[in-house]
XYZ file of C-alpha atoms in Angstrom:
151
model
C 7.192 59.531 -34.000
C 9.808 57.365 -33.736
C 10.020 57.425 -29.304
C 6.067 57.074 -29.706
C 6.066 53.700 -32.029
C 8.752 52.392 -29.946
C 6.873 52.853 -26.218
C 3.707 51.598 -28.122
C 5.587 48.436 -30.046
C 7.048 47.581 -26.515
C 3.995 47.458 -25.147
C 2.102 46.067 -27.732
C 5.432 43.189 -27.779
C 4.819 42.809 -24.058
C 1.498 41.495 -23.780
C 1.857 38.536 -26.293
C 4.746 37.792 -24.060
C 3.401 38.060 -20.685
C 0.095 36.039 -22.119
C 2.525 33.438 -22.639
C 4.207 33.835 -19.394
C 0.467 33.610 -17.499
C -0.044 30.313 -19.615
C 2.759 28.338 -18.696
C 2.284 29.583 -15.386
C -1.006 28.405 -14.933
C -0.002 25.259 -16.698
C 2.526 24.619 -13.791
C 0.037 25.654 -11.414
C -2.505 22.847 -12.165
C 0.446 20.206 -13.146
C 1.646 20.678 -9.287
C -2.384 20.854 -7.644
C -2.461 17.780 -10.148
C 0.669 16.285 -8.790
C -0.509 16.811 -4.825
C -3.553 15.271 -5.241
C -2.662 12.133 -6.665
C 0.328 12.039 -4.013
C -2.329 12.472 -0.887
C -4.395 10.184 -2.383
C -5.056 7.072 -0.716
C -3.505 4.250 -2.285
C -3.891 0.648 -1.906
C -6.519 -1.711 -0.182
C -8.576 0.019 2.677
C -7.899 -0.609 5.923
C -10.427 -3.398 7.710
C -8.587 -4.559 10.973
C -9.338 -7.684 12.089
C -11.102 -8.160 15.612
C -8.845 -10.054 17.596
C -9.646 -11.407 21.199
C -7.275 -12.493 23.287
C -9.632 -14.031 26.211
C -8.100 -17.640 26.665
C -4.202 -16.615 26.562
C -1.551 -16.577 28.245
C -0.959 -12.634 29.500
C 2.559 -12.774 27.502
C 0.427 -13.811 24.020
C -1.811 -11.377 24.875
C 0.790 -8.272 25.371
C 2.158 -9.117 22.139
C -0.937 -9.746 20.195
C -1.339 -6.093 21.640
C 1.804 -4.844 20.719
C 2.350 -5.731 17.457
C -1.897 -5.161 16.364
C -0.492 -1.538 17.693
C 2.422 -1.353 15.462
C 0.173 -2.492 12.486
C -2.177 0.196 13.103
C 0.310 2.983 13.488
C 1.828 1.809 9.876
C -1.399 1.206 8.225
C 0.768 0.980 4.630
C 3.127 -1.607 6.092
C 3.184 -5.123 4.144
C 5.702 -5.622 6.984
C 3.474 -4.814 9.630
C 0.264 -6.474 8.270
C 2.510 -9.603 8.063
C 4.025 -9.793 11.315
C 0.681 -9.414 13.211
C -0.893 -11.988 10.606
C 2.155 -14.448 12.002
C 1.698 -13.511 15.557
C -1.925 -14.462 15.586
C -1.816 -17.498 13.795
C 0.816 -19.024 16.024
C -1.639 -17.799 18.639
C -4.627 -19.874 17.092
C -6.413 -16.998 15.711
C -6.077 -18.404 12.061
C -8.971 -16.427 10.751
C -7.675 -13.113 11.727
C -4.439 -14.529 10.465
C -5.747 -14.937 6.964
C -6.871 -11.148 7.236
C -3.624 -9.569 8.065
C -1.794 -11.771 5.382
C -4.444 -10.748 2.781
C -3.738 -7.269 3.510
C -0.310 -7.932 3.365
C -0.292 -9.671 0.228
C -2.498 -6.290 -0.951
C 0.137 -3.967 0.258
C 3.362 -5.947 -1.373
C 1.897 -8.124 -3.985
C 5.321 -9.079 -4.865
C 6.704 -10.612 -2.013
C 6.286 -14.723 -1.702
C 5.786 -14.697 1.871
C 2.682 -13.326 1.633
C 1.041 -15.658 -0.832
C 2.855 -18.760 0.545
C 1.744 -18.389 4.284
C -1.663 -18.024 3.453
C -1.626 -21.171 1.378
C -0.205 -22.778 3.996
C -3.008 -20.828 6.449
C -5.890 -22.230 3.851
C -4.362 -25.712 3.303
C -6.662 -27.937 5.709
C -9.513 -25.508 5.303
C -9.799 -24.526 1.808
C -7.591 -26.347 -0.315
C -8.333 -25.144 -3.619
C -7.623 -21.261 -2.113
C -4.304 -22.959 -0.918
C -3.462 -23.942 -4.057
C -4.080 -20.576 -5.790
C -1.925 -18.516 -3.168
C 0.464 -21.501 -3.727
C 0.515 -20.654 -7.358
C 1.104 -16.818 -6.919
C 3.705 -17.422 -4.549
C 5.483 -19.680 -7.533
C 4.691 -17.068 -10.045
C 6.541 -14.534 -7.740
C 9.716 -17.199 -6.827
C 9.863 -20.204 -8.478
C 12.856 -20.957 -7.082
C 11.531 -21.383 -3.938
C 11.326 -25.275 -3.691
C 9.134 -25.347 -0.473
C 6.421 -23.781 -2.668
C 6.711 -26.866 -5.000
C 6.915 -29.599 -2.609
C 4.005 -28.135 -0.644
């Protein structure tokens, strides 16, 4: 009796133990499906690239207006990127384009000033009271800025 109770309490002892085996490994299971999904996700504003024509330039504006609307594109979750294109075009006279890349921007890194504070400057003869509100978040992100204050 005594080699029977023992194979039946070990089995018997087993299966409360492998049900809790089979529990926490389905709990990791769905933590890490959990855990991939929210790292693929998409995060962020969507992507809505500006159209930008280049008829009227020189063929050196238009090769980098090119170049760096390529680079943009190939780091889509680049504040950086957005930025530097949003730059290029408005010293290129494509201001409303401009504004587009350094919303996105702005979107991307909400706490960098640059962002907020060149498209204040961007809005200042067309929409004041937009220049003014990027010219507050820019403050509210570097107040010790002094341009930002002055402007």
């Amino acid at each position: 009796m005594t080699d029977r109770s023992k194979s039946k309490g070990t089995r018997s002892g087993n299966v409360p133990k492998r049900r809790k085996q089979l529990v926490a490994f389905s709990v990791v299971l769905v933590a890490a499906l959990i855990a991939v999904l929210f790292i693929r996700r998409p995060s962020g504003p969507q992507l809505d690239p500006p159209e930008i024509t280049t008829d009227g330039l020189s063929k050196l504006a238009a090769r980098e207006i090119a170049a760096t609307y390529d680079r943009a594109l190939k780091a889509p979750r680049s504040a950086e990127a957005w930025g530097r294109l949003g730059m290029v075009l408005w010293a290129h006279n494509s201001e409303v384009p401009a504004r587009r890349c350094l919303r996105y921007a702005q979107a991307l890194d909400p706490r960098e000033f640059q962002w907020p504070y060149l498209l204040a400057v961007n809005l200042s003869a067309s929409d004041p009271p937009a220049a003014v509100k990027h010219l507050r978040e820019a403050i509210a992100i570097r107040s010790d800025v002094a341009v930002a204050h002055v402007r």
